[in-house]
PDB file of C-alpha atoms in Angstrom:
ATOM      1  CA  MET A 288     -54.787 -32.561   0.515  1.00 42.00           C
ATOM      2  CA  ASP A 289     -54.535 -33.070   4.006  1.00 46.00           C
ATOM      3  CA  VAL A 290     -56.190 -36.643   4.672  1.00 42.00           C
ATOM      4  CA  ASP A 291     -54.978 -37.563   8.107  1.00 48.00           C
ATOM      5  CA  GLY A 292     -56.113 -34.426   9.619  1.00 47.00           C
ATOM      6  CA  GLU A 293     -52.175 -33.412  10.162  1.00 47.00           C
ATOM      7  CA  GLU A 294     -50.630 -29.993   8.783  1.00 49.00           C
ATOM      8  CA  GLU A 295     -48.589 -31.174   5.425  1.00 51.00           C
ATOM      9  CA  PRO A 296     -45.276 -29.382   5.898  1.00 53.00           C
ATOM     10  CA  ASP A 297     -44.908 -25.551   3.726  1.00 56.00           C
ATOM     11  CA  THR A 298     -42.414 -26.930   1.136  1.00 55.00           C
ATOM     12  CA  SER A 299     -42.406 -23.600  -0.541  1.00 55.00           C
ATOM     13  CA  SER A 300     -41.175 -21.238   2.404  1.00 54.00           C
ATOM     14  CA  LYS A 301     -38.901 -24.268   3.250  1.00 52.00           C
ATOM     15  CA  LYS A 302     -37.599 -23.419  -1.407  1.00 51.00           C
ATOM     16  CA  ARG A 303     -37.406 -20.066  -0.649  1.00 54.00           C
ATOM     17  CA  SER A 304     -35.733 -19.922   2.742  1.00 55.00           C
ATOM     18  CA  ASN A 305     -32.884 -22.158   0.664  1.00 58.00           C
ATOM     19  CA  GLU A 306     -33.242 -19.357  -1.841  1.00 55.00           C
ATOM     20  CA  ASP A 307     -32.233 -17.185  -0.212  1.00 57.00           C
ATOM     21  CA  MET A 308     -29.809 -18.720   1.465  1.00 56.00           C
ATOM     22  CA  ASP A 309     -27.501 -20.030  -2.189  1.00 55.00           C
ATOM     23  CA  ILE A 310     -28.022 -15.764  -2.563  1.00 54.00           C
ATOM     24  CA  ASN A 311     -26.672 -14.814   0.179  1.00 57.00           C
ATOM     25  CA  LEU A 312     -23.980 -17.713   0.011  1.00 55.00           C
ATOM     26  CA  SER A 313     -23.186 -16.751  -3.600  1.00 54.00           C
ATOM     27  CA  THR A 314     -23.161 -12.856  -2.478  1.00 55.00           C
ATOM     28  CA  SER A 315     -20.790 -13.132  -0.662  1.00 54.00           C
ATOM     29  CA  LYS A 316     -18.598 -15.029  -2.487  1.00 51.00           C
ATOM     30  CA  LYS A 317     -19.008 -12.048  -4.779  1.00 51.00           C
ATOM     31  CA  LYS A 318     -18.173  -9.435  -2.042  1.00 57.00           C
ATOM     32  CA  ALA A 319     -15.498 -11.610  -1.236  1.00 60.00           C
ATOM     33  CA  LYS A 320     -12.459  -9.643  -2.505  1.00 65.00           C
ATOM     34  CA  LYS A 321      -8.934 -12.652  -2.924  1.00 74.00           C
ATOM     35  CA  PRO A 322      -6.143 -11.379  -1.703  1.00 78.00           C
ATOM     36  CA  VAL A 323      -3.667  -8.964  -3.738  1.00 80.00           C
ATOM     37  CA  ARG A 324      -0.485 -10.076  -4.646  1.00 89.00           C
ATOM     38  CA  ARG A 325       2.686  -8.379  -2.860  1.00 90.00           C
ATOM     39  CA  GLU A 326       4.076  -6.888  -6.360  1.00 91.00           C
ATOM     40  CA  ASP A 327       0.625  -6.114  -7.686  1.00 91.00           C
ATOM     41  CA  SER A 328      -0.459  -4.206  -4.444  1.00 95.00           C
ATOM     42  CA  PRO A 329      -0.638  -0.497  -5.227  1.00 96.00           C
ATOM     43  CA  ILE A 330       0.753   0.526  -1.674  1.00 96.00           C
ATOM     44  CA  LEU A 331       3.679  -1.496  -1.840  1.00 97.00           C
ATOM     45  CA  LYS A 332       4.809   0.109  -5.050  1.00 97.00           C
ATOM     46  CA  LYS A 333       4.172   3.324  -4.450  1.00 97.00           C
ATOM     47  CA  LEU A 334       6.037   3.126  -1.302  1.00 98.00           C
ATOM     48  CA  ILE A 335       8.975   1.855  -2.426  1.00 98.00           C
ATOM     49  CA  LYS A 336       8.862   4.586  -5.742  1.00 97.00           C
ATOM     50  CA  GLU A 337       8.631   6.750  -2.391  1.00 97.00           C
ATOM     51  CA  LEU A 338      12.122   4.623  -0.967  1.00 97.00           C
ATOM     52  CA  SER A 339      13.993   4.471  -3.689  1.00 96.00           C
ATOM     53  CA  ALA A 340      13.528   8.257  -4.908  1.00 94.00           C
ATOM     54  CA  PRO A 341      17.392  10.448  -3.593  1.00 92.00           C
ATOM     55  CA  ILE A 342      17.159  11.859  -0.653  1.00 89.00           C
ATOM     56  CA  PRO A 343      15.462  15.404  -1.190  1.00 85.00           C
ATOM     57  CA  GLN A 344      18.176  18.118  -0.270  1.00 74.00           C
ATOM     58  CA  GLN A 345      18.257  21.326   2.540  1.00 58.00           C
ATOM     59  CA  THR A 346      17.611  24.387   0.061  1.00 48.00           C
ATOM     60  CA  SER A 347      17.799  27.922   1.508  1.00 41.00           C
ATOM     61  CA  SER A 348      14.588  28.833   0.832  1.00 42.00           C
ATOM     62  CA  GLY A 349      14.352  26.322   3.595  1.00 50.00           C
ATOM     63  CA  SER A 350      11.541  24.255   1.578  1.00 56.00           C
ATOM     64  CA  THR A 351      13.087  21.098   2.666  1.00 61.00           C
ATOM     65  CA  ILE A 352      11.586  20.010   5.568  1.00 69.00           C
ATOM     66  CA  SER A 353      14.672  20.052   8.320  1.00 70.00           C
ATOM     67  CA  LEU A 354      14.495  16.972  10.841  1.00 74.00           C
ATOM     68  CA  GLN A 355      16.276  16.435  14.200  1.00 70.00           C
ATOM     69  CA  THR A 356      19.122  13.795  13.939  1.00 72.00           C
ATOM     70  CA  PHE A 357      21.098  11.990  16.740  1.00 75.00           C
ATOM     71  CA  PRO A 358      24.988  10.751  14.786  1.00 72.00           C
ATOM     72  CA  ASP A 359      26.241  10.363  17.793  1.00 80.00           C
ATOM     73  CA  MET A 360      23.670   8.102  19.847  1.00 90.00           C
ATOM     74  CA  ASN A 361      24.768   4.431  21.313  1.00 92.00           C
ATOM     75  CA  ILE A 362      23.871   2.737  24.675  1.00 93.00           C
ATOM     76  CA  ASP A 363      24.994   4.975  26.541  1.00 92.00           C
ATOM     77  CA  SER A 364      23.508   7.835  24.977  1.00 94.00           C
ATOM     78  CA  VAL A 365      19.542   5.901  25.092  1.00 95.00           C
ATOM     79  CA  ASN A 366      16.851   7.643  27.392  1.00 95.00           C
ATOM     80  CA  PHE A 367      13.953   5.704  26.728  1.00 96.00           C
ATOM     81  CA  CYS A 368      11.975   8.582  28.836  1.00 95.00           C
ATOM     82  CA  GLU A 369      12.763  11.136  26.456  1.00 95.00           C
ATOM     83  CA  LEU A 370      12.508   9.297  23.526  1.00 95.00           C
ATOM     84  CA  ASN A 371       8.411   7.811  24.493  1.00 95.00           C
ATOM     85  CA  ASP A 372       8.741  11.628  25.638  1.00 95.00           C
ATOM     86  CA  ARG A 373       9.082  13.114  21.532  1.00 95.00           C
ATOM     87  CA  ILE A 374       6.816  10.252  20.565  1.00 96.00           C
ATOM     88  CA  ILE A 375       4.381  11.274  22.515  1.00 96.00           C
ATOM     89  CA  LYS A 376       4.676  14.820  21.356  1.00 96.00           C
ATOM     90  CA  ALA A 377       5.046  14.181  17.909  1.00 96.00           C
ATOM     91  CA  GLU A 378       1.833  11.856  18.269  1.00 96.00           C
ATOM     92  CA  ASP A 379      -0.091  14.863  19.386  1.00 97.00           C
ATOM     93  CA  ASP A 380       1.334  17.447  17.031  1.00 96.00           C
ATOM     94  CA  ASN A 381       0.508  15.432  13.888  1.00 96.00           C
ATOM     95  CA  LYS A 382      -3.377  14.756  15.272  1.00 96.00           C
ATOM     96  CA  ARG A 383      -3.613  17.775  15.158  1.00 96.00           C
ATOM     97  CA  THR A 384      -2.575  19.053  12.160  1.00 96.00           C
ATOM     98  CA  THR A 385      -4.113  16.388  10.783  1.00 94.00           C
ATOM     99  CA  LEU A 386      -7.103  17.870  12.304  1.00 94.00           C
ATOM    100  CA  GLU A 387      -6.660  21.431  10.620  1.00 93.00           C
ATOM    101  CA  LEU A 388      -6.013  19.935   7.850  1.00 91.00           C
ATOM    102  CA  ILE A 389      -9.174  18.031   7.175  1.00 91.00           C
ATOM    103  CA  HIS A 390     -10.823  21.319   8.691  1.00 85.00           C
ATOM    104  CA  SER A 391      -9.141  23.332   5.692  1.00 86.00           C
ATOM    105  CA  TYR A 392     -10.582  21.015   3.440  1.00 85.00           C
ATOM    106  CA  TYR A 393     -13.753  21.415   4.376  1.00 86.00           C
ATOM    107  CA  TYR A 394     -13.840  24.606   4.307  1.00 80.00           C
ATOM    108  CA  PHE A 395     -12.310  25.051   0.686  1.00 78.00           C
ATOM    109  CA  GLY A 396     -14.884  21.828  -0.057  1.00 79.00           C
ATOM    110  CA  LYS A 397     -18.074  24.233   1.461  1.00 76.00           C
ATOM    111  CA  GLY A 398     -17.471  27.220  -0.516  1.00 73.00           C
ATOM    112  CA  HIS A 399     -17.166  25.709  -3.551  1.00 71.00           C
ATOM    113  CA  ARG A 400     -20.582  24.046  -2.993  1.00 74.00           C
ATOM    114  CA  LYS A 401     -22.000  27.285  -2.374  1.00 70.00           C
ATOM    115  CA  ARG A 402     -20.507  28.253  -4.997  1.00 67.00           C
ATOM    116  CA  LYS A 403     -21.269  26.163  -7.947  1.00 67.00           C
ATOM    117  CA  GLU A 404     -25.181  26.487  -6.169  1.00 71.00           C
ATOM    118  CA  LYS A 405     -25.024  30.426  -6.841  1.00 64.00           C
ATOM    119  CA  ALA A 406     -22.442  30.323 -10.610  1.00 63.00           C
ATOM    120  CA  ILE A 407     -25.820  28.138 -11.404  1.00 70.00           C
ATOM    121  CA  LYS A 408     -28.284  30.578 -10.809  1.00 66.00           C
ATOM    122  CA  ILE A 409     -26.570  33.355 -12.476  1.00 59.00           C
ATOM    123  CA  PHE A 410     -26.310  31.347 -15.598  1.00 63.00           C
ATOM    124  CA  LYS A 411     -29.758  30.437 -15.659  1.00 71.00           C
ATOM    125  CA  PHE A 412     -30.453  33.688 -15.314  1.00 65.00           C
ATOM    126  CA  PHE A 413     -28.022  35.647 -17.117  1.00 59.00           C
ATOM    127  CA  ASP A 414     -28.620  33.216 -20.434  1.00 67.00           C
ATOM    128  CA  GLY A 415     -31.802  33.564 -20.028  1.00 65.00           C
ATOM    129  CA  VAL A 416     -31.840  37.099 -20.975  1.00 58.00           C
ATOM    130  CA  GLY A 417     -29.068  36.705 -23.536  1.00 58.00           C
ATOM    131  CA  THR A 418     -26.048  38.225 -21.204  1.00 56.00           C
ATOM    132  CA  VAL A 419     -24.494  34.903 -20.246  1.00 49.00           C
ATOM    133  CA  ASN A 420     -21.006  36.615 -20.114  1.00 54.00           C
ATOM    134  CA  LYS A 421     -21.933  38.352 -17.505  1.00 48.00           C
ATOM    135  CA  VAL A 422     -20.867  34.964 -15.406  1.00 44.00           C
ATOM    136  CA  ASN A 423     -17.774  35.721 -15.151  1.00 53.00           C
ATOM    137  CA  CYS A 424     -18.870  38.527 -12.773  1.00 49.00           C
ATOM    138  CA  ILE A 425     -18.646  35.205 -10.214  1.00 44.00           C
ATOM    139  CA  LYS A 426     -16.201  35.508  -7.819  1.00 50.00           C
ATOM    140  CA  THR A 427     -13.363  32.508  -8.275  1.00 52.00           C
ATOM    141  CA  PHE A 428     -11.835  31.477  -4.394  1.00 51.00           C
ATOM    142  CA  SER A 429      -9.421  33.567  -2.490  1.00 61.00           C
ATOM    143  CA  ALA A 430      -6.131  33.340  -1.919  1.00 64.00           C
ATOM    144  CA  SER A 431      -5.980  33.601   2.127  1.00 72.00           C
ATOM    145  CA  THR A 432      -8.324  30.222   1.334  1.00 74.00           C
ATOM    146  CA  ILE A 433      -5.649  28.606  -0.799  1.00 78.00           C
ATOM    147  CA  SER A 434      -2.838  29.607   1.728  1.00 83.00           C
ATOM    148  CA  ARG A 435      -5.249  28.234   4.311  1.00 85.00           C
ATOM    149  CA  ILE A 436      -4.946  24.692   2.495  1.00 86.00           C
ATOM    150  CA  ILE A 437      -1.190  25.077   1.881  1.00 89.00           C
ATOM    151  CA  LYS A 438      -0.123  25.697   5.053  1.00 91.00           C
ATOM    152  CA  ALA A 439      -1.737  23.226   6.427  1.00 92.00           C
ATOM    153  CA  GLU A 440      -0.619  20.735   4.375  1.00 92.00           C
ATOM    154  CA  ASP A 441       2.926  21.310   4.831  1.00 93.00           C
ATOM    155  CA  ASP A 442       2.108  21.161   8.961  1.00 94.00           C
ATOM    156  CA  ASN A 443       1.082  18.599   8.298  1.00 95.00           C
ATOM    157  CA  LYS A 444       4.063  16.481   6.218  1.00 94.00           C
ATOM    158  CA  ARG A 445       6.074  17.952   9.440  1.00 94.00           C
ATOM    159  CA  THR A 446       4.578  16.664  11.909  1.00 96.00           C
ATOM    160  CA  THR A 447       4.141  13.460  10.405  1.00 96.00           C
ATOM    161  CA  LEU A 448       8.074  13.308   9.470  1.00 96.00           C
ATOM    162  CA  GLU A 449       8.960  13.779  13.155  1.00 96.00           C
ATOM    163  CA  LEU A 450       6.676  11.070  13.880  1.00 97.00           C
ATOM    164  CA  ILE A 451       7.848   8.577  11.851  1.00 97.00           C
ATOM    165  CA  HIS A 452      11.569  10.227  12.956  1.00 95.00           C
ATOM    166  CA  SER A 453      11.179   9.921  16.500  1.00 96.00           C
ATOM    167  CA  TYR A 454       9.616   6.530  16.013  1.00 97.00           C
ATOM    168  CA  TYR A 455      13.101   5.314  14.255  1.00 97.00           C
ATOM    169  CA  TYR A 456      14.671   6.796  17.014  1.00 96.00           C
ATOM    170  CA  PHE A 457      13.538   4.762  19.623  1.00 97.00           C
ATOM    171  CA  GLY A 458      13.355   1.492  17.540  1.00 97.00           C
ATOM    172  CA  LYS A 459      17.023   2.605  17.766  1.00 96.00           C
ATOM    173  CA  GLY A 460      17.616   2.854  20.462  1.00 97.00           C
ATOM    174  CA  TYR A 461      15.402  -0.565  21.721  1.00 97.00           C
ATOM    175  CA  ARG A 462      18.391  -2.392  18.717  1.00 97.00           C
ATOM    176  CA  LEU A 463      21.384  -1.186  20.600  1.00 96.00           C
ATOM    177  CA  TRP A 464      20.100  -2.808  23.691  1.00 97.00           C
ATOM    178  CA  PHE A 465      19.324  -6.158  21.651  1.00 97.00           C
ATOM    179  CA  ASP A 466      22.040  -6.563  19.715  1.00 97.00           C
ATOM    180  CA  HIS A 467      24.391  -5.437  23.428  1.00 97.00           C
ATOM    181  CA  TYR A 468      22.372  -8.846  24.842  1.00 97.00           C
ATOM    182  CA  LYS A 469      22.521 -10.814  22.113  1.00 97.00           C
ATOM    183  CA  LYS A 470      25.998 -11.193  22.414  1.00 97.00           C
ATOM    184  CA  THR A 471      25.272 -13.333  25.001  1.00 97.00           C
ATOM    185  CA  TYR A 472      21.606 -14.363  25.068  1.00 97.00           C
ATOM    186  CA  SER A 473      19.327 -15.476  22.726  1.00 97.00           C
ATOM    187  CA  ASP A 474      16.764 -13.207  20.770  1.00 96.00           C
ATOM    188  CA  ASP A 475      13.858 -14.244  23.627  1.00 96.00           C
ATOM    189  CA  THR A 476      15.460 -13.928  26.209  1.00 98.00           C
ATOM    190  CA  SER A 477      17.839 -10.270  24.889  1.00 97.00           C
ATOM    191  CA  ASN A 478      13.856  -9.075  24.289  1.00 95.00           C
ATOM    192  CA  SER A 479      12.689  -9.417  27.419  1.00 96.00           C
ATOM    193  CA  LEU A 480      15.893  -7.919  28.879  1.00 97.00           C
ATOM    194  CA  VAL A 481      14.925  -4.466  26.569  1.00 96.00           C
ATOM    195  CA  ASN A 482      11.628  -5.084  28.073  1.00 95.00           C
ATOM    196  CA  ASP A 483      13.549  -5.068  31.060  1.00 95.00           C
ATOM    197  CA  LYS A 484      15.778  -2.075  31.114  1.00 96.00           C
ATOM    198  CA  ILE A 485      12.370   0.202  28.935  1.00 95.00           C
ATOM    199  CA  ARG A 486      10.250  -0.508  31.907  1.00 93.00           C
ATOM    200  CA  GLU A 487      12.958   0.457  33.883  1.00 94.00           C
ATOM    201  CA  TYR A 488      12.516   4.811  33.081  1.00 94.00           C
ATOM    202  CA  PHE A 489       8.862   3.925  34.012  1.00 93.00           C
ATOM    203  CA  PRO A 490       8.650   2.688  37.420  1.00 89.00           C
ATOM    204  CA  ASP A 491       5.275   3.704  38.243  1.00 87.00           C
ATOM    205  CA  GLN A 492       2.942   3.346  34.921  1.00 86.00           C
ATOM    206  CA  ASP A 493      -0.501   1.982  35.448  1.00 89.00           C
ATOM    207  CA  LYS A 494      -1.653  -1.278  32.857  1.00 87.00           C
ATOM    208  CA  THR A 495      -3.006   1.312  30.670  1.00 89.00           C
ATOM    209  CA  SER A 496       0.151   3.628  30.273  1.00 90.00           C
ATOM    210  CA  LYS A 497       2.117   0.247  30.136  1.00 89.00           C
ATOM    211  CA  ALA A 498       0.044  -1.108  26.911  1.00 93.00           C
ATOM    212  CA  ASN A 499       0.325   2.374  25.193  1.00 92.00           C
ATOM    213  CA  LEU A 500       4.492   2.136  25.806  1.00 93.00           C
ATOM    214  CA  ARG A 501       4.008  -1.482  24.635  1.00 93.00           C
ATOM    215  CA  LYS A 502       2.445  -0.017  21.764  1.00 95.00           C
ATOM    216  CA  ARG A 503       4.889   2.476  21.012  1.00 96.00           C
ATOM    217  CA  LYS A 504       7.594  -0.153  21.188  1.00 96.00           C
ATOM    218  CA  GLU A 505       6.241  -2.219  18.240  1.00 96.00           C
ATOM    219  CA  LYS A 506       5.601   0.599  16.330  1.00 97.00           C
ATOM    220  CA  ALA A 507       8.725   2.009  16.272  1.00 97.00           C
ATOM    221  CA  ILE A 508      10.855  -1.480  15.297  1.00 97.00           C
ATOM    222  CA  LYS A 509       9.027  -1.935  12.518  1.00 97.00           C
ATOM    223  CA  ILE A 510       9.491   1.880  11.494  1.00 98.00           C
ATOM    224  CA  PHE A 511      13.203   1.468  12.535  1.00 97.00           C
ATOM    225  CA  LYS A 512      13.266  -2.001  10.292  1.00 97.00           C
ATOM    226  CA  LEU A 513      11.865  -0.636   7.594  1.00 98.00           C
ATOM    227  CA  PHE A 514      14.129   2.909   7.086  1.00 97.00           C
ATOM    228  CA  ASP A 515      16.934   1.230   8.293  1.00 96.00           C
ATOM    229  CA  GLY A 516      16.414  -1.323   5.839  1.00 97.00           C
ATOM    230  CA  VAL A 517      17.156   0.857   2.929  1.00 96.00           C
ATOM    231  CA  GLY A 518      19.988   2.537   4.283  1.00 89.00           C
ATOM    232  CA  GLU A 519      19.357   5.558   6.581  1.00 83.00           C
ATOM    233  CA  VAL A 520      17.390   7.529   9.134  1.00 90.00           C
ATOM    234  CA  ASN A 521      17.267  10.433   6.030  1.00 91.00           C
ATOM    235  CA  LYS A 522      15.167   8.168   3.785  1.00 94.00           C
ATOM    236  CA  VAL A 523      12.707   9.175   5.880  1.00 95.00           C
ATOM    237  CA  ASN A 524      12.722  12.395   4.401  1.00 93.00           C
ATOM    238  CA  CYS A 525      12.062  10.864   0.927  1.00 94.00           C
ATOM    239  CA  ILE A 526       7.912  10.390   2.095  1.00 96.00           C
ATOM    240  CA  LYS A 527       5.820  12.587  -0.062  1.00 94.00           C
ATOM    241  CA  THR A 528       2.879  10.984   0.903  1.00 94.00           C
ATOM    242  CA  PHE A 529       3.018   7.899   3.786  1.00 96.00           C
ATOM    243  CA  SER A 530       1.391   8.752   6.924  1.00 95.00           C
ATOM    244  CA  ALA A 531       2.693   6.501   9.953  1.00 95.00           C
ATOM    245  CA  SER A 532      -0.413   4.806  10.507  1.00 95.00           C
ATOM    246  CA  THR A 533      -0.554   3.910   6.870  1.00 96.00           C
ATOM    247  CA  ILE A 534       3.267   2.023   7.293  1.00 97.00           C
ATOM    248  CA  LEU A 535       2.868   0.666  10.459  1.00 96.00           C
ATOM    249  CA  ARG A 536      -0.176  -1.486   8.598  1.00 97.00           C
ATOM    250  CA  LEU A 537       2.259  -2.911   6.788  1.00 96.00           C
ATOM    251  CA  GLY A 538       3.315  -6.239   7.891  1.00 95.00           C
ATOM    252  CA  VAL A 539       6.681  -7.664   8.607  1.00 95.00           C
ATOM    253  CA  GLU A 540       6.433 -10.072   5.302  1.00 96.00           C
ATOM    254  CA  ASP A 541       5.604  -6.611   3.396  1.00 97.00           C
ATOM    255  CA  ILE A 542       8.535  -4.641   4.708  1.00 97.00           C
ATOM    256  CA  ASP A 543      11.280  -6.765   4.083  1.00 97.00           C
ATOM    257  CA  TYR A 544       9.410  -6.767   0.544  1.00 98.00           C
ATOM    258  CA  VAL A 545      10.309  -3.179   0.181  1.00 98.00           C
ATOM    259  CA  ILE A 546      13.058  -2.756   2.369  1.00 98.00           C
ATOM    260  CA  ALA A 547      14.467  -5.938  -0.839  1.00 97.00           C
ATOM    261  CA  LYS A 548      13.033  -3.540  -3.746  1.00 97.00           C
ATOM    262  CA  VAL A 549      14.688  -0.393  -2.349  1.00 96.00           C
ATOM    263  CA  LEU A 550      17.561  -1.499  -2.266  1.00 96.00           C
ATOM    264  CA  LYS A 551      18.032  -3.909  -5.957  1.00 93.00           C
ATOM    265  CA  ALA A 552      16.712  -0.412  -7.709  1.00 88.00           C
ATOM    266  CA  GLY A 553      19.634   1.386  -5.723  1.00 77.00           C
TER     267      GLY A 553
END
C-alpha cells in the first residue's frame, strides 16, 4: 500500500529482469564452445592423414592431375609479376569451377526432389490398386547428370591444386630472396627488403591492388611453409578434400603441428 502517496518500486519487474539476465548469461555460456585441442581436431587429423600418404604417381590413363613444376627456380629466375598473375588466374579458375560444382549439385538435388515427389504419388496410386511393382517404372537419374557432376568435381579438384601450387611458388620466391638478405640482415630488415623487391615489379599499383598483393603474399608464405615443411611441392598432389581457403585458415602453430606429425609419420 502506498502510505506516503509515492509510487512503490516495481520489484516484480526488476526480479523478472534479473531472471532474464541470468537466463541469457546461462544460455551464452552453454553456447560458448570449448577450444578444441590440436590433437583432437578432426581437420588437423584429416590433413595429417592426407599429407602422410604416398605421393600419387602419374599413370598412363592420366587419372592423376599433372601440375607444372619449376625445379630449377632460383633467385635469378624469380619474377613476382608472373607469379602474381599465375595466382590471379588460379583464383579465377578455382572460383569458376567451384560455382560450376555447386550448380551441378543443385540441379542434381532438384531432380532428386522432383523424382522423390513423383515416386511417392505413383507409389500411393499403384499400391492402392494392388500393383505395387509398377513403381519400378520410375526412371533413375540420367547418365548425363551424373557425368556433369563427376566432371565438375574433377575440374574443381584440378583448379584447387593449381591454386595451392601457385601460392607455393610465390612463397618460394619470397623465401629465396628472404634467405638471400638474411645472410646480412635481421629477419625484420630482410622481410622489409623482400617487400621492396616485390614492389619493384608493381610500380603503379593503387591502394586496393597493393592490399590484394599483400594478402596473396601472406597466403603464399603460409602455403609454402606447410608444403616445404612436409617434404616437397609434390605433396600438393596428396591433397584430396581440402581447399586452399581451408588450409589458409589454419594458424601458424597449427601448421607447425601438422608438419611435425607428418614428418614423424614418415
